Amino acid sequence: MSIAAPQAVRLVAGREISMRLRSKAFLISTGILMLAILASIIAGGILSASATAPKVAVVSETSSAVSALGSSGALELTTATSVQDAEQLVRDGTVDAAVVPASDPLGYEIVALDAAPTAVVQLLSVAPTVQLLEPSDNDGFLTYLIGIAFGVVFFMSAVTFGSTIAQSVVEEKQTRVVEILLSTITARQLMAGKVLGNSILAFGQIALIAVISSLGLTITGQSALLGALGAAIAWFVVFFVFGFVLIAALYAATAALVSRQEDVGSVTSPVTMLVMIPYFLVIFFNSNESVMAVMSYVPFSAPIGMPLRLFLGDAQWWEPLLSLVILLATTLLVIAIGSRIYANSLLRTGTRVKLSEALRG
């Protein structure tokens, strides 16, 4: 007895979701991930808030040289009655360094205990005025962290749920369950249900990450950063939806080529590499505008590259739309080819099915 296509896809998707939600390993790993994200955000906020300026002792002759740094909060100044008192404050550990009069051209020198206070030296160093032709409001290290965050979330979700799809496909082939399933639904409906079910789980995990991150940023008083990330996060979710379906279809199709769990890793490794390459590119080339521009149009890296460029303000308004059209077209093409490979390989057991044979049917 055959089942209508929408109902068949819905049943398979529901089965995939229920199996995962009943897995203690999945629930525990998801909980640990959420706690790790929240803890990292809160810890970063606490550390940045608790970071104190270097403590420096000054005397009346040198107070004018560092008064501006004291007013801005870059240095925490303590006034000593004499040079000897300032040196004693350094010896006691009350201050990190002391600025005292000297006969050199600057008119002062830094006194420290056993090591040069690098932070104080840098603040007092004479440097030329820097003029920026195209000033940016984005901090380089912050940009690096945001790029890494997008890369990690996409990489972990794609590999985790993609591997689950692959293992499920091979397990059903090994146990012959797939023969029973195909007596009532088609192979393409089975593949669509697997991709849909795991996609819903992945999207749910992304939503939890977004909620946890927003909560953490709000608790630590980083609402301004949350506001700046709003548009980038929204586009990341949109690109993630299509990018994940693309990767999931590839995992399902390639896994259908083999019949043993031992062969899953080798047959799906090219797909894993497609997900890993953008992750490493954003680590090493996040400040390279040309590389990021190319990444934002390549379907496998667009979910990372385009949101990062939007955060930096490097992308024109039409660029994410064009990139999304390319990603959507690629996803539809991969689904069409992947479903053909899946359908032609699912009932073939034994040795690994060659890709050319799977395409020919």
CSV table of C-alpha atoms in Angstrom, one decimal:
chain,number,residue,atom,x,y,z
A,1,MET,CA,0.0,0.0,0.0
A,2,SER,CA,1.5,3.3,-1.1
A,3,ILE,CA,1.4,6.5,0.9
A,4,ALA,CA,0.9,10.0,-0.4
A,5,ALA,CA,4.2,11.8,-1.0
A,6,PRO,CA,3.7,14.6,1.6
A,7,GLN,CA,2.5,12.2,4.2
A,8,ALA,CA,5.4,9.8,3.5
A,9,VAL,CA,8.0,12.6,3.9
A,10,ARG,CA,6.3,13.8,7.0
A,11,LEU,CA,6.4,10.3,8.6
A,12,VAL,CA,10.0,9.8,7.8
A,13,ALA,CA,10.9,13.3,9.1
A,14,GLY,CA,9.0,12.6,12.3
A,15,ARG,CA,10.8,9.3,12.8
A,16,GLU,CA,14.2,10.9,12.4
A,17,ILE,CA,13.3,13.6,14.9
A,18,SER,CA,11.9,11.3,17.5
A,19,MET,CA,14.9,8.9,17.2
A,20,ARG,CA,17.3,11.8,17.8
A,21,LEU,CA,15.3,13.3,20.7
A,22,ARG,CA,15.2,9.9,22.4
A,23,SER,CA,19.0,9.7,22.2
A,24,LYS,CA,20.6,10.6,25.5
A,25,ALA,CA,23.9,11.2,23.8
A,26,PHE,CA,22.3,13.8,21.5
A,27,LEU,CA,20.5,15.6,24.4
A,28,ILE,CA,23.6,15.6,26.6
A,29,SER,CA,25.9,16.9,23.8
A,30,THR,CA,23.4,19.6,22.9
A,31,GLY,CA,23.1,20.7,26.6
A,32,ILE,CA,26.8,20.8,27.0
A,33,LEU,CA,27.1,22.9,23.8
A,34,MET,CA,24.5,25.4,25.0
A,35,LEU,CA,26.1,25.7,28.4
A,36,ALA,CA,29.6,26.2,26.8
A,37,ILE,CA,28.3,29.0,24.6
A,38,LEU,CA,26.6,30.8,27.5
A,39,ALA,CA,29.6,30.3,29.8
A,40,SER,CA,32.0,31.7,27.2
A,41,ILE,CA,29.9,34.8,26.6
A,42,ILE,CA,29.4,35.5,30.3
A,43,ALA,CA,33.1,34.9,31.0
A,44,GLY,CA,34.1,37.2,28.2
A,45,GLY,CA,31.8,39.9,29.5
A,46,ILE,CA,33.0,39.6,33.1
A,47,LEU,CA,36.7,39.6,32.1
A,48,SER,CA,36.3,42.7,29.9
A,49,ALA,CA,34.3,44.5,32.6
A,50,SER,CA,36.8,43.6,35.3
A,51,ALA,CA,39.9,44.5,33.4
A,52,THR,CA,41.6,47.3,35.2
A,53,ALA,CA,43.9,50.0,33.9
A,54,PRO,CA,47.6,49.8,34.9
A,55,LYS,CA,48.3,51.5,38.3
A,56,VAL,CA,51.0,54.2,38.1
A,57,ALA,CA,52.4,56.5,40.8
A,58,VAL,CA,53.4,60.1,39.9
A,59,VAL,CA,54.9,63.0,41.6
A,60,SER,CA,54.0,66.7,41.2
A,61,GLU,CA,56.7,67.2,38.5
A,62,THR,CA,55.4,64.4,36.3
A,63,SER,CA,51.7,64.5,36.9
A,64,SER,CA,51.1,66.8,33.9
A,65,ALA,CA,52.8,64.3,31.6
A,66,VAL,CA,50.2,61.5,32.3
A,67,SER,CA,47.2,63.5,33.5
A,68,ALA,CA,45.4,63.0,30.1
A,69,LEU,CA,45.8,59.2,30.4
A,70,GLY,CA,44.5,59.3,33.9
A,71,SER,CA,41.4,61.3,32.9
A,72,SER,CA,40.6,58.9,30.1
A,73,GLY,CA,40.9,55.9,32.3
A,74,ALA,CA,43.8,54.4,30.5
A,75,LEU,CA,45.9,54.7,33.7
A,76,GLU,CA,45.0,54.6,37.3
A,77,LEU,CA,47.1,57.4,38.9
A,78,THR,CA,48.3,57.6,42.5
A,79,THR,CA,50.1,60.8,43.6
A,80,ALA,CA,53.2,60.4,45.7
A,81,THR,CA,54.8,63.1,47.8
A,82,SER,CA,58.4,62.4,46.5
A,83,VAL,CA,60.3,60.1,44.2
A,84,GLN,CA,61.3,57.9,47.2
A,85,ASP,CA,57.6,57.5,48.1
A,86,ALA,CA,56.8,56.6,44.5
A,87,GLU,CA,59.5,53.9,44.4
A,88,GLN,CA,58.3,52.5,47.7
A,89,LEU,CA,54.8,52.2,46.2
A,90,VAL,CA,56.3,50.1,43.4
A,91,ARG,CA,58.3,47.9,45.8
A,92,ASP,CA,55.1,47.3,47.9
A,93,GLY,CA,53.2,46.3,44.9
A,94,THR,CA,50.7,49.1,45.4
A,95,VAL,CA,51.3,50.3,41.8
A,96,ASP,CA,52.7,48.6,38.7
A,97,ALA,CA,55.1,51.5,37.9
A,98,ALA,CA,56.1,55.0,38.7
A,99,VAL,CA,56.7,58.0,36.5
A,100,VAL,CA,59.4,60.1,38.0
A,101,PRO,CA,61.5,63.1,36.8
A,102,ALA,CA,64.6,62.4,34.7
A,103,SER,CA,67.3,64.4,32.8
A,104,ASP,CA,66.5,62.9,29.4
A,105,PRO,CA,64.7,64.9,26.7
A,106,LEU,CA,61.3,63.7,27.7
A,107,GLY,CA,61.8,64.9,31.3
A,108,TYR,CA,60.6,61.7,32.9
A,109,GLU,CA,61.3,58.0,33.2
A,110,ILE,CA,59.4,54.9,34.2
A,111,VAL,CA,60.4,53.0,37.4
A,112,ALA,CA,59.3,49.4,37.7
A,113,LEU,CA,60.1,46.5,40.0
A,114,ASP,CA,61.5,43.5,38.0
A,115,ALA,CA,60.1,43.8,34.5
A,116,ALA,CA,59.3,46.5,32.0
A,117,PRO,CA,55.6,47.4,32.2
A,118,THR,CA,54.8,47.0,28.5
A,119,ALA,CA,51.3,48.5,28.7
A,120,VAL,CA,52.5,51.6,30.5
A,121,VAL,CA,55.4,52.0,28.0
A,122,GLN,CA,53.1,51.7,25.0
A,123,LEU,CA,50.7,54.3,26.5
A,124,LEU,CA,53.5,56.8,27.1
A,125,SER,CA,55.4,56.2,23.8
A,126,VAL,CA,55.5,59.1,21.4
A,127,ALA,CA,53.8,58.0,18.2
A,128,PRO,CA,53.0,60.0,15.0
A,129,THR,CA,49.4,61.0,14.3
A,130,VAL,CA,47.6,58.3,12.2
A,131,GLN,CA,45.1,59.5,9.6
A,132,LEU,CA,42.6,56.8,8.3
A,133,LEU,CA,41.3,57.4,4.8
A,134,GLU,CA,38.4,54.9,5.3
A,135,PRO,CA,37.9,54.5,9.0
A,136,SER,CA,36.1,51.4,10.2
A,137,ASP,CA,34.0,51.0,13.4
A,138,ASN,CA,34.8,47.3,13.6
A,139,ASP,CA,37.5,45.9,15.9
A,140,GLY,CA,39.8,43.5,14.2
A,141,PHE,CA,39.8,40.9,17.0
A,142,LEU,CA,36.0,41.2,17.3
A,143,THR,CA,35.7,40.5,13.5
A,144,TYR,CA,37.9,37.5,13.9
A,145,LEU,CA,35.8,36.1,16.7
A,146,ILE,CA,32.5,36.7,14.9
A,147,GLY,CA,33.9,35.0,11.7
A,148,ILE,CA,35.0,32.0,13.8
A,149,ALA,CA,31.6,31.8,15.5
A,150,PHE,CA,29.8,31.7,12.2
A,151,GLY,CA,32.3,29.1,10.9
A,152,VAL,CA,32.1,26.9,14.0
A,153,VAL,CA,28.2,26.9,14.1
A,154,PHE,CA,27.9,26.0,10.4
A,155,PHE,CA,30.7,23.4,10.5
A,156,MET,CA,29.5,21.6,13.7
A,157,SER,CA,25.8,21.5,12.6
A,158,ALA,CA,26.6,20.3,9.1
A,159,VAL,CA,29.0,17.6,10.2
A,160,THR,CA,27.0,16.4,13.2
A,161,PHE,CA,23.7,16.1,11.5
A,162,GLY,CA,25.2,15.2,8.1
A,163,SER,CA,27.0,12.3,9.7
A,164,THR,CA,23.8,11.2,11.5
A,165,ILE,CA,22.0,11.1,8.1
A,166,ALA,CA,24.9,9.0,6.6
A,167,GLN,CA,25.0,6.5,9.4
A,168,SER,CA,21.2,6.2,9.3
A,169,VAL,CA,21.2,5.4,5.6
A,170,VAL,CA,23.9,2.7,5.9
A,171,GLU,CA,22.3,1.2,9.0
A,172,GLU,CA,19.0,0.8,7.1
A,173,LYS,CA,20.8,-0.8,4.2
A,174,GLN,CA,22.7,-3.2,6.5
A,175,THR,CA,19.6,-4.3,8.4
A,176,ARG,CA,17.4,-4.5,5.2
A,177,VAL,CA,14.9,-2.1,6.8
A,178,VAL,CA,15.1,0.0,3.7
A,179,GLU,CA,13.5,-2.9,1.7
A,180,ILE,CA,10.4,-2.7,3.9
A,181,LEU,CA,10.3,1.1,3.7
A,182,LEU,CA,10.6,1.1,-0.1
A,183,SER,CA,7.6,-1.2,-0.3
A,184,THR,CA,5.3,1.7,0.8
A,185,ILE,CA,7.3,4.9,-0.1
A,186,THR,CA,9.8,5.8,-2.8
A,187,ALA,CA,13.5,6.3,-2.3
A,188,ARG,CA,13.2,10.0,-3.1
A,189,GLN,CA,10.5,10.4,-0.4
A,190,LEU,CA,12.7,8.5,2.1
A,191,MET,CA,15.7,10.8,1.3
A,192,ALA,CA,13.5,13.9,1.5
A,193,GLY,CA,12.2,12.9,4.9
A,194,LYS,CA,15.6,12.2,6.3
A,195,VAL,CA,16.9,15.6,5.1
A,196,LEU,CA,13.8,17.4,6.4
A,197,GLY,CA,13.9,15.8,9.8
A,198,ASN,CA,17.5,16.5,10.5
A,199,SER,CA,17.2,20.0,9.0
A,200,ILE,CA,14.5,20.8,11.5
A,201,LEU,CA,16.7,19.5,14.3
A,202,ALA,CA,19.6,21.6,13.1
A,203,PHE,CA,17.4,24.7,12.7
A,204,GLY,CA,16.1,24.1,16.3
A,205,GLN,CA,19.7,24.0,17.6
A,206,ILE,CA,20.6,27.2,15.7
A,207,ALA,CA,17.5,28.9,17.3
A,208,LEU,CA,18.6,27.7,20.7
A,209,ILE,CA,22.1,29.1,20.1
A,210,ALA,CA,20.7,32.4,19.0
A,211,VAL,CA,18.5,32.6,22.1
A,212,ILE,CA,21.4,31.6,24.5
A,213,SER,CA,23.7,34.1,22.8
A,214,SER,CA,21.2,36.9,23.1
A,215,LEU,CA,20.6,36.1,26.7
A,216,GLY,CA,24.3,36.0,27.5
A,217,LEU,CA,25.0,39.3,25.7
A,218,THR,CA,22.1,41.0,27.5
A,219,ILE,CA,23.2,39.7,30.9
A,220,THR,CA,26.8,40.9,30.4
A,221,GLY,CA,25.7,44.3,29.2
A,222,GLN,CA,26.7,43.8,25.6
A,223,SER,CA,23.4,44.8,24.1
A,224,ALA,CA,25.2,47.2,21.7
A,225,LEU,CA,27.1,44.3,20.1
A,226,LEU,CA,23.9,42.3,19.8
A,227,GLY,CA,22.3,45.2,17.9
A,228,ALA,CA,25.3,45.4,15.6
A,229,LEU,CA,25.1,41.7,14.9
A,230,GLY,CA,21.3,41.6,14.3
A,231,ALA,CA,21.3,41.9,10.5
A,232,ALA,CA,24.3,39.6,10.1
A,233,ILE,CA,22.7,36.9,12.3
A,234,ALA,CA,19.4,37.2,10.4
A,235,TRP,CA,21.2,36.6,7.1
A,236,PHE,CA,23.2,33.8,8.6
A,237,VAL,CA,20.0,31.9,9.5
A,238,VAL,CA,18.7,32.4,6.0
A,239,PHE,CA,21.9,31.2,4.3
A,240,PHE,CA,22.2,28.3,6.9
A,241,VAL,CA,18.7,27.0,5.9
A,242,PHE,CA,19.7,26.4,2.3
A,243,GLY,CA,23.3,25.6,2.9
A,244,PHE,CA,22.5,22.9,5.4
A,245,VAL,CA,19.9,21.3,3.0
A,246,LEU,CA,22.6,21.3,0.4
A,247,ILE,CA,25.1,19.5,2.7
A,248,ALA,CA,22.5,17.1,4.0
A,249,ALA,CA,21.5,16.0,0.6
A,250,LEU,CA,25.2,15.3,-0.3
A,251,TYR,CA,25.7,13.2,2.9
A,252,ALA,CA,22.6,11.1,2.1
A,253,ALA,CA,23.5,10.5,-1.5
A,254,THR,CA,27.1,9.6,-0.8
A,255,ALA,CA,26.3,7.3,2.1
A,256,ALA,CA,23.9,5.3,-0.2
A,257,LEU,CA,26.9,4.2,-2.2
A,258,VAL,CA,28.2,1.9,0.6
A,259,SER,CA,26.7,-0.9,2.7
A,260,ARG,CA,29.0,-0.9,5.8
A,261,GLN,CA,29.4,1.6,8.6
A,262,GLU,CA,33.2,1.2,8.2
A,263,ASP,CA,33.0,2.8,4.8
A,264,VAL,CA,30.9,5.8,5.7
A,265,GLY,CA,33.9,8.0,6.7
A,266,SER,CA,35.8,7.4,3.4
A,267,VAL,CA,32.8,8.0,1.2
A,268,THR,CA,31.6,11.1,3.0
A,269,SER,CA,35.0,12.7,3.5
A,270,PRO,CA,34.8,14.9,0.3
A,271,VAL,CA,31.6,16.4,1.7
A,272,THR,CA,33.2,17.0,5.1
A,273,MET,CA,36.1,18.7,3.3
A,274,LEU,CA,33.6,21.1,1.6
A,275,VAL,CA,32.4,22.2,5.0
A,276,MET,CA,35.9,22.3,6.6
A,277,ILE,CA,37.5,24.5,3.9
A,278,PRO,CA,35.4,27.6,4.5
A,279,TYR,CA,36.0,27.2,8.3
A,280,PHE,CA,39.8,27.3,7.8
A,281,LEU,CA,39.5,30.1,5.2
A,282,VAL,CA,37.7,32.3,7.7
A,283,ILE,CA,40.4,31.6,10.3
A,284,PHE,CA,43.3,32.6,8.1
A,285,PHE,CA,41.8,35.1,5.7
A,286,ASN,CA,39.1,36.8,7.6
A,287,SER,CA,40.8,40.2,7.0
A,288,ASN,CA,41.3,39.6,3.3
A,289,GLU,CA,38.5,41.3,1.4
A,290,SER,CA,39.1,39.5,-1.8
A,291,VAL,CA,39.0,36.0,-0.2
A,292,MET,CA,35.9,36.9,1.8
A,293,ALA,CA,34.2,38.3,-1.4
A,294,VAL,CA,34.8,35.0,-3.2
A,295,MET,CA,33.6,33.0,-0.2
A,296,SER,CA,30.4,34.9,-0.1
A,297,TYR,CA,29.4,33.7,-3.5
A,298,VAL,CA,30.6,30.0,-3.4
A,299,PRO,CA,27.6,28.0,-2.2
A,300,PHE,CA,29.5,25.9,0.3
A,301,SER,CA,31.0,29.0,2.0
A,302,ALA,CA,28.3,31.6,1.5
A,303,PRO,CA,26.6,30.9,4.9
A,304,ILE,CA,29.9,32.1,6.5
A,305,GLY,CA,31.3,34.6,4.1
A,306,MET,CA,28.3,36.7,3.3
A,307,PRO,CA,27.0,37.4,6.9
A,308,LEU,CA,30.6,38.3,7.9
A,309,ARG,CA,30.8,40.8,5.0
A,310,LEU,CA,27.4,42.2,5.9
A,311,PHE,CA,28.6,42.8,9.5
A,312,LEU,CA,31.7,44.6,8.3
A,313,GLY,CA,29.7,46.7,5.8
A,314,ASP,CA,31.7,45.4,2.9
A,315,ALA,CA,28.7,44.1,0.9
A,316,GLN,CA,26.3,46.1,-1.2
A,317,TRP,CA,22.5,45.6,-0.6
A,318,TRP,CA,22.1,43.4,-3.7
A,319,GLU,CA,25.0,41.1,-3.0
A,320,PRO,CA,23.3,38.8,-0.4
A,321,LEU,CA,20.3,38.5,-2.7
A,322,LEU,CA,22.5,37.4,-5.6
A,323,SER,CA,24.5,35.0,-3.4
A,324,LEU,CA,21.2,33.5,-2.1
A,325,VAL,CA,19.9,32.9,-5.6
A,326,ILE,CA,23.2,31.1,-6.5
A,327,LEU,CA,22.9,29.0,-3.3
A,328,LEU,CA,19.3,28.2,-3.9
A,329,ALA,CA,20.0,27.1,-7.6
A,330,THR,CA,22.9,25.0,-6.4
A,331,THR,CA,20.8,23.4,-3.7
A,332,LEU,CA,18.1,22.4,-6.1
A,333,LEU,CA,20.6,21.0,-8.5
A,334,VAL,CA,22.4,19.0,-5.8
A,335,ILE,CA,19.0,17.6,-4.5
A,336,ALA,CA,18.1,16.5,-8.1
A,337,ILE,CA,21.4,14.8,-8.6
A,338,GLY,CA,21.7,13.5,-5.1
A,339,SER,CA,18.2,11.9,-5.1
A,340,ARG,CA,19.1,10.1,-8.3
A,341,ILE,CA,22.3,8.7,-6.8
A,342,TYR,CA,20.3,7.8,-3.6
A,343,ALA,CA,17.5,6.0,-5.5
A,344,ASN,CA,19.9,4.1,-7.8
A,345,SER,CA,22.2,2.9,-4.9
A,346,LEU,CA,19.9,2.3,-2.0
A,347,LEU,CA,19.0,-1.4,-2.8
A,348,ARG,CA,22.5,-2.3,-4.0
A,349,THR,CA,24.5,-4.1,-1.2
A,350,GLY,CA,28.0,-5.6,-1.1
A,351,THR,CA,30.8,-3.6,-2.7
A,352,ARG,CA,30.8,0.2,-3.0
A,353,VAL,CA,28.7,1.5,-5.9
A,354,LYS,CA,30.6,3.6,-8.3
A,355,LEU,CA,29.4,7.1,-8.7
A,356,SER,CA,29.1,6.7,-12.5
A,357,GLU,CA,26.9,3.6,-12.1
A,358,ALA,CA,24.7,5.4,-9.6
A,359,LEU,CA,24.2,8.3,-11.9
A,360,ARG,CA,23.3,6.0,-14.9
A,361,GLY,CA,21.0,3.8,-12.8
